[in-house]
mmCIF file of C-alpha atoms and ligand atoms in Angstrom:
data_model
loop_
_atom_site.group_PDB
_atom_site.id
_atom_site.type_symbol
_atom_site.label_atom_id
_atom_site.label_comp_id
_atom_site.label_asym_id
_atom_site.label_seq_id
_atom_site.Cartn_x
_atom_site.Cartn_y
_atom_site.Cartn_z
ATOM 1 C CA UNK A 432 21.382 -147.567 128.546
ATOM 2 C CA UNK A 433 19.295 -145.397 131.087
ATOM 3 C CA UNK A 434 19.858 -146.107 134.739
ATOM 4 C CA UNK A 435 17.280 -144.267 137.399
ATOM 5 C CA UNK A 436 18.958 -144.351 141.096
ATOM 6 C CA UNK A 437 16.381 -144.111 144.407
ATOM 7 C CA UNK A 438 17.944 -142.727 147.504
ATOM 8 C CA UNK A 439 17.827 -140.776 150.576
ATOM 9 C CA UNK A 440 21.366 -139.263 149.957
ATOM 10 C CA UNK A 441 21.329 -138.601 146.036
ATOM 11 C CA UNK A 442 24.728 -136.692 146.580
ATOM 12 C CA UNK A 443 26.699 -139.880 147.106
ATOM 13 C CA UNK A 444 26.416 -140.380 143.482
ATOM 14 C CA UNK A 445 28.027 -137.148 142.586
ATOM 15 C CA UNK A 446 31.426 -139.405 141.815
ATOM 16 C CA UNK A 447 29.573 -141.222 138.973
ATOM 17 C CA UNK A 448 29.671 -137.979 136.878
ATOM 18 C CA UNK A 449 33.590 -137.823 137.108
ATOM 19 C CA UNK A 450 35.776 -139.736 134.462
ATOM 20 C CA UNK A 451 34.555 -142.567 132.208
ATOM 21 C CA UNK A 452 31.130 -143.017 133.188
ATOM 22 C CA UNK A 453 31.085 -139.114 133.021
ATOM 23 C CA UNK A 454 32.184 -139.065 129.903
ATOM 24 C CA UNK A 455 29.403 -141.839 128.611
ATOM 25 C CA UNK A 456 26.674 -139.725 130.029
ATOM 26 C CA UNK A 457 28.120 -136.131 127.879
ATOM 27 C CA UNK A 458 28.389 -138.918 125.301
ATOM 28 C CA UNK A 459 24.714 -139.709 125.290
ATOM 29 C CA UNK A 460 25.516 -143.371 125.701
ATOM 30 C CA UNK A 461 24.616 -143.595 129.397
ATOM 31 C CA UNK A 462 21.375 -141.659 130.756
ATOM 32 C CA UNK A 463 21.738 -141.553 134.725
ATOM 33 C CA UNK A 464 19.276 -139.994 136.817
ATOM 34 C CA UNK A 465 19.579 -139.828 140.322
ATOM 35 C CA UNK A 466 16.491 -139.031 142.876
ATOM 36 C CA UNK A 467 15.670 -137.980 146.166
ATOM 37 C CA UNK A 468 12.926 -140.650 147.643
ATOM 38 C CA UNK A 469 11.398 -137.562 149.841
ATOM 39 C CA UNK A 470 10.618 -136.219 146.559
ATOM 40 C CA UNK A 471 7.791 -138.826 146.788
ATOM 41 C CA UNK A 472 6.635 -137.780 150.176
ATOM 42 C CA UNK A 473 3.976 -135.537 151.225
ATOM 43 C CA UNK A 474 4.000 -134.779 154.718
ATOM 44 C CA UNK A 475 6.023 -131.931 156.459
ATOM 45 C CA UNK A 476 8.941 -133.843 157.674
ATOM 46 C CA UNK A 477 9.423 -135.676 154.454
ATOM 47 C CA UNK A 478 9.073 -139.240 156.188
ATOM 48 C CA UNK A 479 10.543 -142.049 154.528
ATOM 49 C CA UNK A 480 10.601 -144.441 157.743
ATOM 50 C CA UNK A 481 8.609 -145.890 160.338
ATOM 51 C CA UNK A 482 8.836 -148.224 163.401
ATOM 52 C CA UNK A 483 8.528 -152.173 162.368
ATOM 53 C CA UNK A 484 5.507 -154.423 163.422
ATOM 54 C CA UNK A 485 6.206 -156.705 165.600
ATOM 55 C CA UNK A 486 9.109 -154.800 167.307
ATOM 56 C CA UNK A 487 12.540 -154.711 167.104
ATOM 57 C CA UNK A 488 15.739 -152.668 166.833
ATOM 58 C CA UNK A 489 15.447 -149.740 164.202
ATOM 59 C CA UNK A 490 13.386 -148.379 161.317
ATOM 60 C CA UNK A 491 11.530 -149.581 158.173
ATOM 61 C CA UNK A 492 11.535 -147.566 155.011
ATOM 62 C CA UNK A 493 7.777 -146.724 154.355
ATOM 63 C CA UNK A 494 6.095 -148.358 151.283
ATOM 64 C CA UNK A 495 4.194 -145.502 149.694
ATOM 65 C CA UNK A 496 7.052 -143.536 148.678
ATOM 66 C CA UNK A 497 8.898 -146.519 147.090
ATOM 67 C CA UNK A 498 5.442 -147.147 145.210
ATOM 68 C CA UNK A 499 5.113 -143.725 144.024
ATOM 69 C CA UNK A 500 8.919 -143.576 142.972
ATOM 70 C CA UNK A 501 8.459 -146.814 140.858
ATOM 71 C CA UNK A 502 5.065 -145.843 139.212
ATOM 72 C CA UNK A 503 6.645 -142.377 137.979
ATOM 73 C CA UNK A 504 10.031 -143.848 137.098
ATOM 74 C CA UNK A 505 8.932 -147.250 135.447
ATOM 75 C CA UNK A 506 5.524 -145.967 134.027
ATOM 76 C CA UNK A 507 2.560 -148.147 133.254
ATOM 77 C CA UNK A 508 2.348 -147.193 129.786
ATOM 78 C CA UNK A 509 4.347 -150.316 128.450
ATOM 79 C CA UNK A 510 3.830 -153.992 128.593
ATOM 80 C CA UNK A 511 6.422 -155.082 126.013
ATOM 81 C CA UNK A 512 8.472 -157.872 127.901
ATOM 82 C CA UNK A 513 12.148 -156.113 126.557
ATOM 83 C CA UNK A 514 10.856 -152.885 127.525
ATOM 84 C CA UNK A 515 10.080 -153.814 131.450
ATOM 85 C CA UNK A 516 13.040 -152.610 133.611
ATOM 86 C CA UNK A 517 15.100 -154.555 135.980
ATOM 87 C CA UNK A 518 14.560 -153.207 139.374
ATOM 88 C CA UNK A 519 17.655 -153.742 142.070
ATOM 89 C CA UNK A 520 17.508 -153.102 145.383
ATOM 90 C CA UNK A 521 20.836 -153.580 147.158
ATOM 91 C CA UNK A 522 20.872 -156.106 149.996
ATOM 92 C CA UNK A 523 22.983 -158.026 152.007
ATOM 93 C CA UNK A 524 20.096 -160.580 152.062
ATOM 94 C CA UNK A 525 20.165 -161.035 148.141
ATOM 95 C CA UNK A 526 22.436 -162.980 145.415
ATOM 96 C CA UNK A 527 25.791 -162.059 145.147
ATOM 97 C CA UNK A 528 26.845 -159.656 141.969
ATOM 98 C CA UNK A 529 29.877 -160.736 140.021
ATOM 99 C CA UNK A 530 31.127 -160.024 136.783
ATOM 100 C CA UNK A 531 28.606 -162.169 135.220
ATOM 101 C CA UNK A 532 25.782 -160.436 137.084
ATOM 102 C CA UNK A 533 27.426 -157.070 135.589
ATOM 103 C CA UNK A 534 27.441 -158.608 131.996
ATOM 104 C CA UNK A 535 23.836 -159.534 132.075
ATOM 105 C CA UNK A 536 22.504 -156.497 133.320
ATOM 106 C CA UNK A 537 25.023 -154.245 130.890
ATOM 107 C CA UNK A 538 22.596 -155.796 128.088
ATOM 108 C CA UNK A 539 19.492 -154.044 129.653
ATOM 109 C CA UNK A 540 17.734 -151.309 128.555
ATOM 110 C CA UNK A 541 16.580 -149.530 131.378
ATOM 111 C CA UNK A 542 18.107 -149.993 135.121
ATOM 112 C CA UNK A 543 16.101 -148.987 138.463
ATOM 113 C CA UNK A 544 18.430 -148.943 141.667
ATOM 114 C CA UNK A 545 16.187 -148.615 144.809
ATOM 115 C CA UNK A 546 18.730 -147.928 147.836
ATOM 116 C CA UNK A 547 17.467 -148.961 151.173
ATOM 117 C CA UNK A 548 18.727 -147.725 154.562
ATOM 118 C CA UNK A 549 17.652 -148.427 158.046
ATOM 119 C CA UNK A 550 16.644 -151.689 158.674
ATOM 120 C CA UNK A 551 15.771 -152.113 155.166
ATOM 121 C CA UNK A 552 12.375 -151.664 152.853
ATOM 122 C CA UNK A 553 8.690 -152.886 153.549
ATOM 123 C CA UNK A 554 8.533 -156.674 152.029
ATOM 124 C CA UNK A 555 5.739 -155.247 150.251
ATOM 125 C CA UNK A 556 7.907 -152.958 147.975
ATOM 126 C CA UNK A 557 9.378 -155.720 146.606
ATOM 127 C CA UNK A 558 6.452 -157.518 145.527
ATOM 128 C CA UNK A 559 4.443 -154.760 144.332
ATOM 129 C CA UNK A 560 7.991 -153.607 142.224
ATOM 130 C CA UNK A 561 7.591 -157.226 140.298
ATOM 131 C CA UNK A 562 4.423 -155.825 138.831
ATOM 132 C CA UNK A 563 6.576 -153.190 136.975
ATOM 133 C CA UNK A 564 9.488 -154.933 136.380
ATOM 134 C CA UNK A 565 11.905 -158.058 136.875
ATOM 135 C CA UNK A 566 12.819 -157.474 140.684
ATOM 136 C CA UNK A 567 16.683 -158.819 141.525
ATOM 137 C CA UNK A 568 18.080 -158.301 145.229
ATOM 138 C CA UNK A 569 21.685 -158.329 144.728
ATOM 139 C CA UNK A 570 24.485 -158.084 147.316
ATOM 140 C CA UNK A 571 28.011 -157.111 147.264
ATOM 141 C CA UNK A 572 29.285 -159.639 149.270
ATOM 142 C CA UNK A 573 29.131 -161.449 153.112
ATOM 143 C CA UNK A 574 29.444 -157.884 155.136
ATOM 144 C CA UNK A 575 27.333 -155.180 156.190
ATOM 145 C CA UNK A 576 27.152 -151.975 154.853
ATOM 146 C CA UNK A 577 24.905 -148.613 155.974
ATOM 147 C CA UNK A 578 22.627 -148.657 153.160
ATOM 148 C CA UNK A 579 22.635 -149.845 149.417
ATOM 149 C CA UNK A 580 24.377 -146.506 148.188
ATOM 150 C CA UNK A 581 27.927 -147.813 147.810
ATOM 151 C CA UNK A 582 26.766 -150.783 146.408
ATOM 152 C CA UNK A 583 24.908 -149.281 143.822
ATOM 153 C CA UNK A 584 27.555 -147.197 143.039
ATOM 154 C CA UNK A 585 30.093 -150.308 142.651
ATOM 155 C CA UNK A 586 27.166 -152.014 140.684
ATOM 156 C CA UNK A 587 26.807 -149.038 138.215
ATOM 157 C CA UNK A 588 30.533 -148.374 137.534
ATOM 158 C CA UNK A 589 31.039 -152.384 136.902
ATOM 159 C CA UNK A 590 27.752 -152.386 134.750
ATOM 160 C CA UNK A 591 28.459 -149.187 132.816
ATOM 161 C CA UNK A 592 32.002 -149.784 131.783
ATOM 162 C CA UNK A 593 30.557 -152.673 129.787
ATOM 163 C CA UNK A 594 28.456 -150.794 128.015
ATOM 164 C CA UNK A 595 29.768 -150.589 124.299
ATOM 165 C CA UNK A 596 31.711 -147.469 123.789
ATOM 166 C CA UNK A 597 32.207 -146.559 127.612
ATOM 167 C CA UNK A 598 35.658 -148.088 127.771
ATOM 168 C CA UNK A 599 37.518 -146.854 125.005
ATOM 169 C CA UNK A 600 39.710 -149.631 123.958
ATOM 170 C CA UNK A 601 37.363 -153.002 124.167
ATOM 171 C CA UNK A 602 40.630 -155.120 124.407
ATOM 172 C CA UNK A 603 41.140 -153.983 127.800
ATOM 173 C CA UNK A 604 37.865 -155.297 128.927
ATOM 174 C CA UNK A 605 38.853 -159.171 127.935
ATOM 175 C CA UNK A 606 42.148 -159.283 129.452
ATOM 176 C CA UNK A 607 40.640 -158.360 133.012
ATOM 177 C CA UNK A 608 40.472 -160.204 136.268
ATOM 178 C CA UNK A 609 37.260 -162.434 136.682
ATOM 179 C CA UNK A 610 36.811 -162.305 132.910
ATOM 180 C CA UNK A 611 37.923 -165.525 131.875
ATOM 181 C CA UNK A 612 37.495 -166.832 135.600
ATOM 182 C CA UNK A 613 41.290 -166.246 136.503
ATOM 183 C CA UNK A 614 42.829 -163.470 138.037
ATOM 184 C CA UNK A 615 44.794 -160.966 135.762
ATOM 185 C CA UNK A 616 48.635 -161.621 134.823
ATOM 186 C CA UNK A 617 50.892 -158.720 136.630
ATOM 187 C CA UNK A 618 52.014 -155.800 134.362
ATOM 188 C CA UNK A 619 55.270 -153.909 134.311
ATOM 189 C CA UNK A 620 56.040 -150.465 132.955
ATOM 190 C CA UNK A 621 59.698 -148.660 132.342
ATOM 191 C CA UNK A 622 62.379 -148.674 133.769
ATOM 192 C CA UNK A 623 63.433 -152.346 133.126
ATOM 193 C CA UNK A 624 65.174 -152.362 136.577
ATOM 194 C CA UNK A 625 63.745 -149.996 139.261
ATOM 195 C CA UNK A 626 64.890 -150.135 142.678
ATOM 196 C CA UNK A 627 67.366 -153.129 141.872
ATOM 197 C CA UNK A 628 64.127 -154.944 140.977
ATOM 198 C CA UNK A 629 63.919 -156.199 137.325
ATOM 199 C CA UNK A 630 61.083 -156.774 134.847
ATOM 200 C CA UNK A 631 61.019 -160.498 134.256
ATOM 201 C CA UNK A 632 63.240 -161.250 131.461
ATOM 202 C CA UNK A 633 60.313 -163.064 129.217
ATOM 203 C CA UNK A 634 58.216 -159.857 128.710
ATOM 204 C CA UNK A 635 61.245 -158.147 127.223
ATOM 205 C CA UNK A 636 62.420 -160.921 124.630
ATOM 206 C CA UNK A 637 60.121 -160.001 122.116
ATOM 207 C CA UNK A 638 58.878 -163.483 121.835
ATOM 208 C CA UNK A 639 55.032 -163.030 121.874
ATOM 209 C CA UNK A 640 54.321 -166.995 122.054
ATOM 210 C CA UNK A 641 56.209 -167.342 125.200
ATOM 211 C CA UNK A 642 54.864 -163.960 126.681
ATOM 212 C CA UNK A 643 51.425 -165.166 126.165
ATOM 213 C CA UNK A 644 52.387 -168.590 128.161
ATOM 214 C CA UNK A 645 54.043 -166.945 130.567
ATOM 215 C CA UNK A 646 50.873 -164.558 131.282
ATOM 216 C CA UNK A 647 48.502 -167.216 131.307
ATOM 217 C CA UNK A 648 50.800 -169.411 133.775
ATOM 218 C CA UNK A 649 50.923 -166.348 136.132
ATOM 219 C CA UNK A 650 47.106 -166.086 135.924
ATOM 220 C CA UNK A 651 47.010 -169.936 137.354
ATOM 221 C CA UNK A 652 49.596 -169.311 139.603
ATOM 222 C CA UNK A 653 47.877 -166.280 141.287
ATOM 223 C CA UNK A 654 44.574 -167.836 141.401
ATOM 224 C CA UNK A 655 45.598 -171.071 142.850
ATOM 225 C CA UNK A 656 47.522 -168.873 145.417
ATOM 226 C CA UNK A 657 44.886 -166.293 146.119
ATOM 227 C CA UNK A 658 41.700 -167.533 144.741
ATOM 228 C CA UNK A 659 41.339 -171.340 144.693
ATOM 229 C CA UNK A 660 37.738 -170.961 145.159
ATOM 230 C CA UNK A 661 37.445 -169.794 141.684
ATOM 231 C CA UNK A 662 39.175 -172.879 140.084
ATOM 232 C CA UNK A 663 37.038 -175.544 138.828
ATOM 233 C CA UNK A 664 36.845 -178.676 140.962
ATOM 234 C CA UNK A 665 39.859 -180.948 140.077
ATOM 235 C CA UNK A 666 41.997 -178.362 137.982
ATOM 236 C CA UNK A 667 44.656 -177.584 140.985
ATOM 237 C CA UNK A 668 47.178 -179.721 139.947
ATOM 238 C CA UNK A 669 47.122 -178.814 136.253
HETATM 239 CL CL1 6GU B 18 23.902 -154.397 148.445
HETATM 240 N N1 6GU B 18 23.638 -153.379 150.803
HETATM 241 C C1 6GU B 18 23.874 -153.524 151.928
HETATM 242 N N2 6GU B 18 23.122 -152.682 153.048
HETATM 243 N N3 6GU B 18 24.914 -153.885 152.478
HETATM 244 C C2 6GU B 18 25.709 -154.934 151.748
HETATM 245 C C3 6GU B 18 25.413 -155.121 150.533
HETATM 246 C C4 6GU B 18 24.200 -154.435 150.508
HETATM 247 N N4 6GU B 18 26.307 -155.775 150.037
HETATM 248 C C5 6GU B 18 27.422 -156.169 151.142
HETATM 249 N N5 6GU B 18 26.696 -155.999 152.037
#
């Protein structure tokens, strides 16, 4: 998979060279390229923002640097539908990102993330981008960040670890929170008693059926208590 990230703070993304995603890049599974939006400015001050039409607080990102960046990164050579990239603009006004979104995006060949700052990007950029690829405005949740960088890092990590070969043991992807709609069961390791706190007996029993049933019940119990919004309607009393 190729991922291009465009930002005025490219060094935010240094962290993505660490750990699993770093290894995936060395192994050639993930081709991650981070770009400075200012590379596509041509004035002395490398200006990327301007005052909003109609007035109001803050600044708006100018459209032309974004168009030049998208033209270069997406190219105009192919009209093959499967080769059209997915262009993602992180935005608190977008659809909410979930594990299902991550799964869907992990099947794409080419993702482009456009990280906005200030009060946002000139609206015409989204329209222009949709002539080059599939445009998605995606939010991490109902709170406000200063820009799209942290949201992009979260999304790249959630998507990247689902690319086959990135996480060494694929079994570890199956038993996670949100993969089956429930929260994950609790985990324990040695010692069997730690600071007077014992590990639940069933986990030491060697009875695999009983362990699986206990874990399933823990998943339901936790989800009921912490995230009842995840439960299908009417299943609360199961
Ligand atoms: Cl994607 N961007 C910004 N700026 N704030 C957010 C967000 C994204 N998701 C939640 N808050």
